JSON list of C-alpha atoms in Angstrom, two decimals:
[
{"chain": "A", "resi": 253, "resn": "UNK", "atom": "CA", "xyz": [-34.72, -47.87, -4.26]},
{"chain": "A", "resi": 254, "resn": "UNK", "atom": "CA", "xyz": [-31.38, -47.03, -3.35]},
{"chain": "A", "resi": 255, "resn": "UNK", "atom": "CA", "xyz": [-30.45, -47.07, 0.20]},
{"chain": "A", "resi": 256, "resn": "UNK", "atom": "CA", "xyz": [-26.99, -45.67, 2.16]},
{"chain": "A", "resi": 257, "resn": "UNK", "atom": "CA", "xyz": [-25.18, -49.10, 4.42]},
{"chain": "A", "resi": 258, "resn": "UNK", "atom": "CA", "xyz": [-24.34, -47.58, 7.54]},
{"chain": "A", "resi": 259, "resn": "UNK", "atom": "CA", "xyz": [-20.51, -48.70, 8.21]},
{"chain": "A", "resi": 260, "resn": "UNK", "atom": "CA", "xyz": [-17.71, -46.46, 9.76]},
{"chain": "A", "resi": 261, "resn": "UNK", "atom": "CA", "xyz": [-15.24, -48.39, 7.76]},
{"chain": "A", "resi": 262, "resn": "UNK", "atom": "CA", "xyz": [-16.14, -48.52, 4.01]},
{"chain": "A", "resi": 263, "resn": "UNK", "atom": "CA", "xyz": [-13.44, -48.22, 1.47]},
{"chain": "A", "resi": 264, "resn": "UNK", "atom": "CA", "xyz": [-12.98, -48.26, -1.96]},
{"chain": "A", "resi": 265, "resn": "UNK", "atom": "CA", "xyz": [-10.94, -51.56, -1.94]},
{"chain": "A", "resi": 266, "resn": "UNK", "atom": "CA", "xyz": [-14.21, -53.24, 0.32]},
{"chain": "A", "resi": 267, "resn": "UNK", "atom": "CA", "xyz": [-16.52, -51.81, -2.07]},
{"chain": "A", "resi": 268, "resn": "UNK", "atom": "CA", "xyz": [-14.63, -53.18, -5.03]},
{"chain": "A", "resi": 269, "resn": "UNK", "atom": "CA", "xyz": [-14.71, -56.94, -3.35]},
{"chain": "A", "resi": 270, "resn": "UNK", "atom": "CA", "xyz": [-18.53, -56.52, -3.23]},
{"chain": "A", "resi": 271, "resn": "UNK", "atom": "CA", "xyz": [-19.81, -59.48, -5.60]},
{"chain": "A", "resi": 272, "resn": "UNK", "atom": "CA", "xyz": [-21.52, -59.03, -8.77]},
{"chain": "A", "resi": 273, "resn": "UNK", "atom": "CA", "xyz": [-24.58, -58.66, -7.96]},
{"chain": "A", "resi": 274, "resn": "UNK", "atom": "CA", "xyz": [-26.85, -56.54, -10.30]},
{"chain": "A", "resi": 275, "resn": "UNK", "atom": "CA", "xyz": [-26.53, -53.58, -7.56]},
{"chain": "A", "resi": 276, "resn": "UNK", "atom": "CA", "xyz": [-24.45, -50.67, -8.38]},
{"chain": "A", "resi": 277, "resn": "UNK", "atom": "CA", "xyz": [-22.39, -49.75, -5.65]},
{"chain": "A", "resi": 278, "resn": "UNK", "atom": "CA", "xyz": [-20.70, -46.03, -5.24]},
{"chain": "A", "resi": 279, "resn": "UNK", "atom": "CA", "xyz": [-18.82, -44.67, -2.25]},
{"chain": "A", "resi": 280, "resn": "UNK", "atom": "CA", "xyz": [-19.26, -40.60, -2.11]},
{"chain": "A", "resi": 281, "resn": "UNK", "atom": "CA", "xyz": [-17.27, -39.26, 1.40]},
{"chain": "A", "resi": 282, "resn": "UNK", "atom": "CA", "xyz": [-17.77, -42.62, 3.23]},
{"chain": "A", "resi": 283, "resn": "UNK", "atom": "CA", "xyz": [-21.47, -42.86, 2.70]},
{"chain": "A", "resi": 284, "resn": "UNK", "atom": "CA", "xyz": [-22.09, -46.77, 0.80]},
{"chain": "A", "resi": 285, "resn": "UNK", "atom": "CA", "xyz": [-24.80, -46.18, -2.01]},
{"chain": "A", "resi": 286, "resn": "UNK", "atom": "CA", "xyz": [-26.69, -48.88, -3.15]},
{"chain": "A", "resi": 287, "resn": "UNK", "atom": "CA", "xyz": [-28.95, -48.79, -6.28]},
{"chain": "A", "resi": 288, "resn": "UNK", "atom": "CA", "xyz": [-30.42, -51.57, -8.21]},
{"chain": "A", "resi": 289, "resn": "UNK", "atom": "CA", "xyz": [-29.84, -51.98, -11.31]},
{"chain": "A", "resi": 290, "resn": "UNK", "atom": "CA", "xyz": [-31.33, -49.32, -13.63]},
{"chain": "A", "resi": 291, "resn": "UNK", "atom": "CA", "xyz": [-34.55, -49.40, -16.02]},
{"chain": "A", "resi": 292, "resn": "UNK", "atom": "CA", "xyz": [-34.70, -49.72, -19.77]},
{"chain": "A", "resi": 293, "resn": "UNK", "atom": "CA", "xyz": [-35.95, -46.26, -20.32]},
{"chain": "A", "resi": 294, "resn": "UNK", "atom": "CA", "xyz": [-33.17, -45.37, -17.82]},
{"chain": "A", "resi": 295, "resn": "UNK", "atom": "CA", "xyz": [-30.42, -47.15, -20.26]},
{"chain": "A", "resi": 296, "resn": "UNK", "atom": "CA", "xyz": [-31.87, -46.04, -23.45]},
{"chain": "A", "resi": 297, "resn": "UNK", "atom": "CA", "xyz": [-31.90, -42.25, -22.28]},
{"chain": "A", "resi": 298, "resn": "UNK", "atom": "CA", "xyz": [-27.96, -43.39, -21.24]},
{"chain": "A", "resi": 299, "resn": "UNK", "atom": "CA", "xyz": [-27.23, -44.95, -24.60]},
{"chain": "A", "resi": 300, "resn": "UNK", "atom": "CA", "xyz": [-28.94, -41.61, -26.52]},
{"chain": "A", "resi": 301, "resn": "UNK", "atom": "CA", "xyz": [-26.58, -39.42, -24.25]},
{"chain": "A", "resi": 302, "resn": "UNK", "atom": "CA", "xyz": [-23.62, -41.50, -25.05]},
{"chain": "A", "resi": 303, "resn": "UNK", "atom": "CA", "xyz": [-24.40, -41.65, -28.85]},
{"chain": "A", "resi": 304, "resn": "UNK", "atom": "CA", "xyz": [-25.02, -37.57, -28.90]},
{"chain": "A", "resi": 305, "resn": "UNK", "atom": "CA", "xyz": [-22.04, -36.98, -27.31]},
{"chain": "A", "resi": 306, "resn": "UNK", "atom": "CA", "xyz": [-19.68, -39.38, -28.75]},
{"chain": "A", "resi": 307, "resn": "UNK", "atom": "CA", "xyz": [-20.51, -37.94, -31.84]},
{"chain": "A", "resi": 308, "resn": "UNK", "atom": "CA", "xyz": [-19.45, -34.42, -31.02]},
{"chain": "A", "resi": 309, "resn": "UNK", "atom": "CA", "xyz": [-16.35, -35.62, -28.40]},
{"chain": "A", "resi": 310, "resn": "UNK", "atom": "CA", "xyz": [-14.30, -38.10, -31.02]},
{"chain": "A", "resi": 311, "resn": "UNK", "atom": "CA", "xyz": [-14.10, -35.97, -34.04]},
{"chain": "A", "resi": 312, "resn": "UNK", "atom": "CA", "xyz": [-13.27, -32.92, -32.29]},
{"chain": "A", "resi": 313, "resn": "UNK", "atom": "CA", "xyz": [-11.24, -34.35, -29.94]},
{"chain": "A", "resi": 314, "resn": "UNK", "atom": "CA", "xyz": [-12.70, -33.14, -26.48]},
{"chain": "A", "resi": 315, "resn": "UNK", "atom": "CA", "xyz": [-12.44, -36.23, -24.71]},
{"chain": "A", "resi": 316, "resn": "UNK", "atom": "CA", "xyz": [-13.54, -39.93, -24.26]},
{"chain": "A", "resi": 317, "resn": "UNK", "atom": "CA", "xyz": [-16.86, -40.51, -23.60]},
{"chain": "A", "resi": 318, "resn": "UNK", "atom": "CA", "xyz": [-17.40, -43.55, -20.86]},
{"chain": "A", "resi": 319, "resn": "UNK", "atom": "CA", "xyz": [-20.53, -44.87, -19.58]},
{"chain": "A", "resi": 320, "resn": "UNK", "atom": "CA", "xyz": [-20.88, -46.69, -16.51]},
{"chain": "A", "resi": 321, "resn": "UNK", "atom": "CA", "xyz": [-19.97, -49.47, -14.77]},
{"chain": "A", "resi": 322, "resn": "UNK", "atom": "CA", "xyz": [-16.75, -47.85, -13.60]},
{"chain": "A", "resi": 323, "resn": "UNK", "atom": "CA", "xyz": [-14.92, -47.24, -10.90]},
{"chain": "A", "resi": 324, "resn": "UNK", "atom": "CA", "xyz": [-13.93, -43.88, -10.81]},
{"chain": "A", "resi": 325, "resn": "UNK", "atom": "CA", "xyz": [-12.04, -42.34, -8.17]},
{"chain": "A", "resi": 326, "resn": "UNK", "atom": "CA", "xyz": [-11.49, -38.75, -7.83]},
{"chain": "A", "resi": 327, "resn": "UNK", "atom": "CA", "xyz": [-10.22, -39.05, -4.40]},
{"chain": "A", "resi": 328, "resn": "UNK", "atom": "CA", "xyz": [-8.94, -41.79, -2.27]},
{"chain": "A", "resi": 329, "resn": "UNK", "atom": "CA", "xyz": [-11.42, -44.07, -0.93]},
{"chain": "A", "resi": 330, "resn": "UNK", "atom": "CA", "xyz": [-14.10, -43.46, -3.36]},
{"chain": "A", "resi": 331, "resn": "UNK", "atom": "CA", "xyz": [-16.18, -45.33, -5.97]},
{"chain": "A", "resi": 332, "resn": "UNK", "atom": "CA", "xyz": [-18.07, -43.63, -8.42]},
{"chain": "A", "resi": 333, "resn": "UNK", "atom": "CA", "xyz": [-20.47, -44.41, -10.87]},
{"chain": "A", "resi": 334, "resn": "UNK", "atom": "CA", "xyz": [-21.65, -42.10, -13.35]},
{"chain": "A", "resi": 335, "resn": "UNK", "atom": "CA", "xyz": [-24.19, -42.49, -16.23]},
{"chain": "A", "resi": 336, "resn": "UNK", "atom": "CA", "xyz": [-22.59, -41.20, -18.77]},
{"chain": "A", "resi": 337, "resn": "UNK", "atom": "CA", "xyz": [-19.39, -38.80, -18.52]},
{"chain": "A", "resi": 338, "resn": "UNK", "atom": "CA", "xyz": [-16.01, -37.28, -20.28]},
{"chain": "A", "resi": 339, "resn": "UNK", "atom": "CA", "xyz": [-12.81, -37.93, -19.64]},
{"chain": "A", "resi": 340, "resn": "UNK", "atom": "CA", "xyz": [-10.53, -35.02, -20.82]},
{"chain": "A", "resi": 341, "resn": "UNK", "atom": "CA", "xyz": [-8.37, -35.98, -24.23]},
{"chain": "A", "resi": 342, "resn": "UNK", "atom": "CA", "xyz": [-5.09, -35.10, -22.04]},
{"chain": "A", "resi": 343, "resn": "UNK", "atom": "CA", "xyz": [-5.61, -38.07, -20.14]},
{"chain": "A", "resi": 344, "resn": "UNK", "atom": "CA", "xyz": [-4.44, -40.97, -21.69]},
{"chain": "A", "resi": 345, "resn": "UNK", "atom": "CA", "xyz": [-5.94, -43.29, -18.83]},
{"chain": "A", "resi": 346, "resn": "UNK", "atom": "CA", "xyz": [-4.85, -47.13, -18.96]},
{"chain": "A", "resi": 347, "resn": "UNK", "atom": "CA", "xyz": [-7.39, -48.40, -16.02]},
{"chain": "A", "resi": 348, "resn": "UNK", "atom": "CA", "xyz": [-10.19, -46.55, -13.93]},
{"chain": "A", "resi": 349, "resn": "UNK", "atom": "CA", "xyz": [-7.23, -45.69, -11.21]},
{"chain": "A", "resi": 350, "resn": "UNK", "atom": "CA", "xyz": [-5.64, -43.44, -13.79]},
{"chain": "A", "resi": 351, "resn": "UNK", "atom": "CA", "xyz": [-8.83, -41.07, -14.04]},
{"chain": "A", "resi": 352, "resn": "UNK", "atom": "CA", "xyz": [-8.97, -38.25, -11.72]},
{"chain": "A", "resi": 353, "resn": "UNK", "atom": "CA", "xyz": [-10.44, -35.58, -13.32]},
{"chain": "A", "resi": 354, "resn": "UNK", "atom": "CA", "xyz": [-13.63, -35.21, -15.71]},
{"chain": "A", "resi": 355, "resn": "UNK", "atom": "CA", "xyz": [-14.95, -32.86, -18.31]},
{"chain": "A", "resi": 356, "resn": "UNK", "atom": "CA", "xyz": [-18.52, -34.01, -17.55]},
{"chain": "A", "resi": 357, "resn": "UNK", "atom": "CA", "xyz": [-20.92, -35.90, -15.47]},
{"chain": "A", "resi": 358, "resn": "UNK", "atom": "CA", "xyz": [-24.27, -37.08, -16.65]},
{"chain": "A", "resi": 359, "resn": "UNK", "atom": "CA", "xyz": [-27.09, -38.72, -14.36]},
{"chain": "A", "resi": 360, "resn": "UNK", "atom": "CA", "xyz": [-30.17, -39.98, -15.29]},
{"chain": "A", "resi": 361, "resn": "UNK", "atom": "CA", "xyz": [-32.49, -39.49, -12.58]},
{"chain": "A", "resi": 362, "resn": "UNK", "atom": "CA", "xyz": [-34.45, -42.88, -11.11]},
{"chain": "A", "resi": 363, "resn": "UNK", "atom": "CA", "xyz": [-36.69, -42.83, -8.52]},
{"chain": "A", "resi": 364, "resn": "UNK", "atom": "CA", "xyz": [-34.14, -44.50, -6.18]},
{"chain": "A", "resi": 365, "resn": "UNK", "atom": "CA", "xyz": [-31.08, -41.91, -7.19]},
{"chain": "A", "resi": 366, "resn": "UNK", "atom": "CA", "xyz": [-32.29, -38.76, -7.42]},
{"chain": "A", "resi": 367, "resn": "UNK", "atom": "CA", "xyz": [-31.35, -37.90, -3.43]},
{"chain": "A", "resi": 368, "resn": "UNK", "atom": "CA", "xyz": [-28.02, -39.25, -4.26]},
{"chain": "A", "resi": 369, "resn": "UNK", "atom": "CA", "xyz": [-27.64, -37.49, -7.59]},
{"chain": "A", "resi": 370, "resn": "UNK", "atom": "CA", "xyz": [-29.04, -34.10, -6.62]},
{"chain": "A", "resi": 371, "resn": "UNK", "atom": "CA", "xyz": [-27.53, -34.10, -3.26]},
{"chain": "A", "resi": 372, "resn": "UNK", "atom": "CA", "xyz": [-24.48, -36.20, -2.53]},
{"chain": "A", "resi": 373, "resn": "UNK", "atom": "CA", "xyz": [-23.05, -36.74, -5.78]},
{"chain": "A", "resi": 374, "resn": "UNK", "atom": "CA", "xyz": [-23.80, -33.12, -6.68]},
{"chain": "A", "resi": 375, "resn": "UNK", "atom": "CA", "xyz": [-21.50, -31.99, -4.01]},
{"chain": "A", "resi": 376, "resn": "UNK", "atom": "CA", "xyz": [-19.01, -34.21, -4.65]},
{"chain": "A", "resi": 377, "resn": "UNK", "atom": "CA", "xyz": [-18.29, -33.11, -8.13]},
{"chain": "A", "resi": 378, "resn": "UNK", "atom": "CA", "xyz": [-18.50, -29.54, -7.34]},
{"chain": "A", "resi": 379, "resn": "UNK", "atom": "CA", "xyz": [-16.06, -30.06, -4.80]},
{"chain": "A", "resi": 380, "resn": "UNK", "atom": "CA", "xyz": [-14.11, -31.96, -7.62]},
{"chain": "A", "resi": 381, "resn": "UNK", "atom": "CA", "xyz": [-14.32, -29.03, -10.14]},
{"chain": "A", "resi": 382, "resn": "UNK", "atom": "CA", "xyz": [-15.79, -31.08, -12.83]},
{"chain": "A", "resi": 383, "resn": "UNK", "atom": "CA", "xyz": [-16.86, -28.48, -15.28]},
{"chain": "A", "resi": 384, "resn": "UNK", "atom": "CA", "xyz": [-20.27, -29.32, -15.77]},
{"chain": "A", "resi": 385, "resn": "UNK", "atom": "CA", "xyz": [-22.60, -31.53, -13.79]},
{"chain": "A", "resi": 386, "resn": "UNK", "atom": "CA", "xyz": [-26.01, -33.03, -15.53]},
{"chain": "A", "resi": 387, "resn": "UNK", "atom": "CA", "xyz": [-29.06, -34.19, -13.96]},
{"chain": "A", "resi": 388, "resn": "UNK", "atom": "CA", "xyz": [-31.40, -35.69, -16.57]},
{"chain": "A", "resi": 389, "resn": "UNK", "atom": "CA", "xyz": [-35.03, -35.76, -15.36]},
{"chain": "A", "resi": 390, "resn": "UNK", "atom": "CA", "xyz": [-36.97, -37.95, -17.71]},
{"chain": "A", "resi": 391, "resn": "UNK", "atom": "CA", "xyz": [-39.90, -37.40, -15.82]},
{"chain": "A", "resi": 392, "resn": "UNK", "atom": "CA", "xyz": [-39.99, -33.47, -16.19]},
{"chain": "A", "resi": 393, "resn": "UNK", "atom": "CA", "xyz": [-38.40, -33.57, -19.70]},
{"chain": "A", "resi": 394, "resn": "UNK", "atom": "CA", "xyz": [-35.61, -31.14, -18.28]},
{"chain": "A", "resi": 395, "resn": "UNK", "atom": "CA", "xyz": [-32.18, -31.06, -17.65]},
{"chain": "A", "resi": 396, "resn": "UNK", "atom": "CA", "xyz": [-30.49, -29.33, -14.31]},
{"chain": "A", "resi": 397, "resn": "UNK", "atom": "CA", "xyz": [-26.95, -27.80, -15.04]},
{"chain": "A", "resi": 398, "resn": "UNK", "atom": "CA", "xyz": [-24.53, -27.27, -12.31]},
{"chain": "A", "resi": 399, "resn": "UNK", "atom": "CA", "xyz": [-21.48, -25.93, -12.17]},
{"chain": "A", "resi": 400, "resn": "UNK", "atom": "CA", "xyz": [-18.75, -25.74, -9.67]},
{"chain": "A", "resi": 401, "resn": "UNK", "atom": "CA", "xyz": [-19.51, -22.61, -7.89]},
{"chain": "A", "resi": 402, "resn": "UNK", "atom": "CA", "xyz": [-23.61, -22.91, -8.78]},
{"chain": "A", "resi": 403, "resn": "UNK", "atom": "CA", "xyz": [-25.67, -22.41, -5.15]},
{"chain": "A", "resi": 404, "resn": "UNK", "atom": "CA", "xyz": [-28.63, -23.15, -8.25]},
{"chain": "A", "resi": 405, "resn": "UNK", "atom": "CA", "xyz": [-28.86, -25.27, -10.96]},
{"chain": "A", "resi": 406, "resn": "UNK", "atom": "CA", "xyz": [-29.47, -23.94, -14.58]},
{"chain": "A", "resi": 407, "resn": "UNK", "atom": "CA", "xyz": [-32.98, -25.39, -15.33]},
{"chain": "A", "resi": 408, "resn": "UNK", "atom": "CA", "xyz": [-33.20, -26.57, -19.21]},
{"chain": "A", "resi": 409, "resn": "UNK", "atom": "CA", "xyz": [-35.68, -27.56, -21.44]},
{"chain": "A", "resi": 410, "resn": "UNK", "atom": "CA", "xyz": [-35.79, -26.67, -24.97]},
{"chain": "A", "resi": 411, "resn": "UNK", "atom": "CA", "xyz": [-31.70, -26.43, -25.50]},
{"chain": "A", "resi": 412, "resn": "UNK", "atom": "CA", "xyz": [-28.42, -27.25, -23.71]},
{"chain": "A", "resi": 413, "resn": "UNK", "atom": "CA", "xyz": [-25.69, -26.15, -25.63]},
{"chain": "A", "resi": 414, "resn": "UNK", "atom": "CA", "xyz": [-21.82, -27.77, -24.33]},
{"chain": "A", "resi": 415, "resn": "UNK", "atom": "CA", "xyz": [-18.51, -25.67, -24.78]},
{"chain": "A", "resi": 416, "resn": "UNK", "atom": "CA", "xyz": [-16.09, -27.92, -22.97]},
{"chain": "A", "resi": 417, "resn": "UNK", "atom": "CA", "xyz": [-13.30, -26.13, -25.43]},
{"chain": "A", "resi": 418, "resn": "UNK", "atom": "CA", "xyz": [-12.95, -22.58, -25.60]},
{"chain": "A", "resi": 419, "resn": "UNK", "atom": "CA", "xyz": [-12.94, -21.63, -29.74]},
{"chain": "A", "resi": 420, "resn": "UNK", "atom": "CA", "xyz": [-14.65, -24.98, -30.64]},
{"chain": "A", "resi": 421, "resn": "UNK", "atom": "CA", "xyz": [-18.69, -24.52, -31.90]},
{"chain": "A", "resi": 422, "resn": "UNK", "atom": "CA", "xyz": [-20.60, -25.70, -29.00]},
{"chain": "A", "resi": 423, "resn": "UNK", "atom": "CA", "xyz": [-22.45, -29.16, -29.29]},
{"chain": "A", "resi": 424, "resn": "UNK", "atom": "CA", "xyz": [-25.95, -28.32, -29.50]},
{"chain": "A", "resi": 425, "resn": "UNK", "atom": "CA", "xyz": [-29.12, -30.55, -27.93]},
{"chain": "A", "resi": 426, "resn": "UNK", "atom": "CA", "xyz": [-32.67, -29.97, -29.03]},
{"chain": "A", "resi": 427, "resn": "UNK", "atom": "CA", "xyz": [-33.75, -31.20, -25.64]},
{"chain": "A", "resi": 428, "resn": "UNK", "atom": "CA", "xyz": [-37.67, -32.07, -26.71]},
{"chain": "A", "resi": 429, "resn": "UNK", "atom": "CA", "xyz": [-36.18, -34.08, -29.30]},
{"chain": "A", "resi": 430, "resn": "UNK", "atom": "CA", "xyz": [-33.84, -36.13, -26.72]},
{"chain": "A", "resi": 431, "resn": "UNK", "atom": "CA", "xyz": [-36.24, -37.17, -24.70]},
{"chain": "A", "resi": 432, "resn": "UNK", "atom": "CA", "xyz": [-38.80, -37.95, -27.19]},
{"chain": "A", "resi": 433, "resn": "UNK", "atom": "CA", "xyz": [-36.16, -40.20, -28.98]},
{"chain": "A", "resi": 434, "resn": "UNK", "atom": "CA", "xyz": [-34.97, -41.73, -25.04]},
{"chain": "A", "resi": 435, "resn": "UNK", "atom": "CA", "xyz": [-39.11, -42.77, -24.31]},
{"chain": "A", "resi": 436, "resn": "UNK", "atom": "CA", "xyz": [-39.55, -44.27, -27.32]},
{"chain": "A", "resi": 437, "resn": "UNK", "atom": "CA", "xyz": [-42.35, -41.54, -28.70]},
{"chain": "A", "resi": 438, "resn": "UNK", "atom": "CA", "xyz": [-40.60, -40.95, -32.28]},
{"chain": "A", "resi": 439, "resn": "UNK", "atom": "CA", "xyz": [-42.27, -43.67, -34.21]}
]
């Protein structure tokens, strides 16, 4: 279960010296998060993400799709640690310190994140402007959309459709199909 360290003095270089320890280890506006390391159906819904949108992203050019471990830092003294997300094609990033800004965010919901994902992390890239914001809920078969502005998410369950470039055909997910594939019920 993931759990917030109470410290006045976290930062991103501290966090970064933490050992290797099977934990994953984020820091969203000075609050520590812990989480252990995530499940197989957690990683396999990951991998199906990445594999979905890797094959829409590289041929038409949209981006770079990146899964985590990473250390992304959209502000100083941060550490973040998406699931799955995009960095835009117009960054031509060299090291996690180059990439400060993302087309999308993915989490995959465990039973020790999903405070942190709906919640903290939420906030954090709204505040960031990342264009879209996913919250995969394996549980309820659904995705939650959020936008920057979004007091709501958009609840989704049959079909999320993905337009990070204006003029290109949007990718399209047949949702039931995703998480059929990501629990191992297709064969």
């Amino acid at each position: 279960m993931g759990m917030p360290q109470a410290s006045a003095n976290w930062t991103a270089a501290r966090v970064r010296a933490l050992p290797a320890d099977g934990n994953r280890y984020e820091l969203v506006d000075g609050e520590l998060l812990v989480t252990p390391s995530p499940s197989l159906v957690h990683q396999i819904a990951v991998t199906e993400l990445f594999r979905v949108l890797d094959g829409y992203a590289r041929p038409n050019r949209v981006g770079r799709v990146c899964l985590a471990p990473a250390d992304i830092s959209l502000a100083e003294d941060e550490v973040l640690q998406p699931d799955v997300f995009v960095v835009p094609a117009a960054l031509k990033p060299r090291s996690w310190e180059d990439v400060r800004a993302l087309l999308l965010v993915i989490e995959v919901l465990s039973p020790g994140t999903a405070r942190y994902d709906r919640l903290v992390k939420r906030r954090r890239y709204q505040r960031a402007s990342v264009p879209e914001y996913w919250i995969v809920d394996l549980d309820a078969r659904l995705v939650e959309r959020w936008r920057p502005d979004d007091t709501r998410p958009e609840i989704l369950t049959e079909t999320l459709e993905w337009t990070p470039v204006p003029g290109l055909p949007p990718l399209v997910i047949e949702l039931p199909a995703l998480f059929a594939e990501a629990l191992g019920e297709n064969g």
